[in-house]
mmCIF file of C-alpha atoms in Angstrom:
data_model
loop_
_atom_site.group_PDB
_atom_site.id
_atom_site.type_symbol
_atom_site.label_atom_id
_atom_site.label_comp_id
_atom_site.label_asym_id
_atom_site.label_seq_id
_atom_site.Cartn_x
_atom_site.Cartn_y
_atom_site.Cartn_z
ATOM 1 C CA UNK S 1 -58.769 46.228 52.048
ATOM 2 C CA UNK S 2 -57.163 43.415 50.487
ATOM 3 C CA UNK S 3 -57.970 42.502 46.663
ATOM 4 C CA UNK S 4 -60.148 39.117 46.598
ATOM 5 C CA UNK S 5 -58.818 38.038 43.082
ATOM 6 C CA UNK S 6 -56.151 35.304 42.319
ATOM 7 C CA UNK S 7 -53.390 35.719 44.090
ATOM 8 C CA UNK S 8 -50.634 38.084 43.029
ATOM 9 C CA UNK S 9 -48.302 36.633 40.505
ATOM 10 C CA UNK S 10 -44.929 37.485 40.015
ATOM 11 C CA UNK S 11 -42.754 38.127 37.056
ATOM 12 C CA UNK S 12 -41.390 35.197 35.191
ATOM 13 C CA UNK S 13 -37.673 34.848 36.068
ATOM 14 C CA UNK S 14 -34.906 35.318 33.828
ATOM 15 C CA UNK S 15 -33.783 31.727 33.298
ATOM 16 C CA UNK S 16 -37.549 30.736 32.263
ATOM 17 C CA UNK S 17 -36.822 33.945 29.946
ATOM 18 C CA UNK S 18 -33.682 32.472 28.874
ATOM 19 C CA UNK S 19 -35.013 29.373 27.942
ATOM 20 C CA UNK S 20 -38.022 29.769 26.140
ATOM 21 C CA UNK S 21 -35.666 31.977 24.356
ATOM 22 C CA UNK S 22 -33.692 29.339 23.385
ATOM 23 C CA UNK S 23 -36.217 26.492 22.329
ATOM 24 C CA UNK S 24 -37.455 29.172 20.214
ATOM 25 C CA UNK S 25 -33.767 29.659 18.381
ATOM 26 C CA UNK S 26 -33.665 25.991 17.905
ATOM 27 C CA UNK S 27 -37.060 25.477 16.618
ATOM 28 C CA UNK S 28 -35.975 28.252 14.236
ATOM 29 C CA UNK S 29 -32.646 26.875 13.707
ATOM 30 C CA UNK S 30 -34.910 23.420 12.988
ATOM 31 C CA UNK S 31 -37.664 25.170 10.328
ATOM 32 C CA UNK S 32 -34.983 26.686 8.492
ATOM 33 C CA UNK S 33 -32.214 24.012 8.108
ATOM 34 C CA UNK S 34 -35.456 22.154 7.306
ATOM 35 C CA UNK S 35 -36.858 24.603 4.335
ATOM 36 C CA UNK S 36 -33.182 24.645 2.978
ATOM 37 C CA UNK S 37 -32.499 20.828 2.747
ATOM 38 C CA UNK S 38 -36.244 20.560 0.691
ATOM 39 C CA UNK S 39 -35.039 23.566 -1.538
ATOM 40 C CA UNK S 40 -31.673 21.883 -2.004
ATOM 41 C CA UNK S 41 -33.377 18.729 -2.812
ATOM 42 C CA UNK S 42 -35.916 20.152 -5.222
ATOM 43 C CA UNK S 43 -33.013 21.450 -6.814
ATOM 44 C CA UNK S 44 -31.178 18.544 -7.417
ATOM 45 C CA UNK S 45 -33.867 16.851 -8.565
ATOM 46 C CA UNK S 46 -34.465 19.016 -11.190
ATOM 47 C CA UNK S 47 -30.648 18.857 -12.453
ATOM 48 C CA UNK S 48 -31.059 15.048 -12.311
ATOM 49 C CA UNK S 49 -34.026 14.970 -14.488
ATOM 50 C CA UNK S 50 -31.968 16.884 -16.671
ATOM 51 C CA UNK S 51 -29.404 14.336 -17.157
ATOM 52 C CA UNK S 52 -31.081 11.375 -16.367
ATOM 53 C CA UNK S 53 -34.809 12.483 -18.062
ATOM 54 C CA UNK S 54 -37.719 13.502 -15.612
ATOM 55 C CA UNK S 55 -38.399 9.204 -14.166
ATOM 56 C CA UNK S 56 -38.316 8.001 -11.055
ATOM 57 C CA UNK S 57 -34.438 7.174 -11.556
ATOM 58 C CA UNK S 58 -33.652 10.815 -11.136
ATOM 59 C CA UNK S 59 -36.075 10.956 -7.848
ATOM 60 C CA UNK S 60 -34.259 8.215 -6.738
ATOM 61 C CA UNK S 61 -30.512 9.036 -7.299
ATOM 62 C CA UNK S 62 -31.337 12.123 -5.302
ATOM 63 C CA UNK S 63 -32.842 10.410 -2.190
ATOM 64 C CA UNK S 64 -30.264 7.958 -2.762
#
């Protein structure tokens, strides 16, 4: 007797595999280049306010 329920799906192929593999690398690759550039910044900002004194000319040299 054959089974009434949805119809019989098949395993995902190998270049679906291989590409939602991918985009996931790159969204990766995205978050952390990302996180590192606002660590970087927040730590040039802080050795700006150092020389220049915590204003908004130290903020702005750095997103200069």
């Amino acid at each position: 007797m054959p089974n009434s329920g949805s119809p019989a799906t098949s395993a995902p192929r190998s270049d679906d595999a291989r590409t939602r593999r991918g985009a996931r690398i790159a969204v990766a690759c995205f978050v952390t280049s990302g996180f590192a550039g606002l660590v970087y910044e927040v730590c040039w900002i802080r050795m700006a306010s150092l020389v220049f004194g915590s204003t908004t000319i130290a903020l702005s040299t750095v997103l200069a």
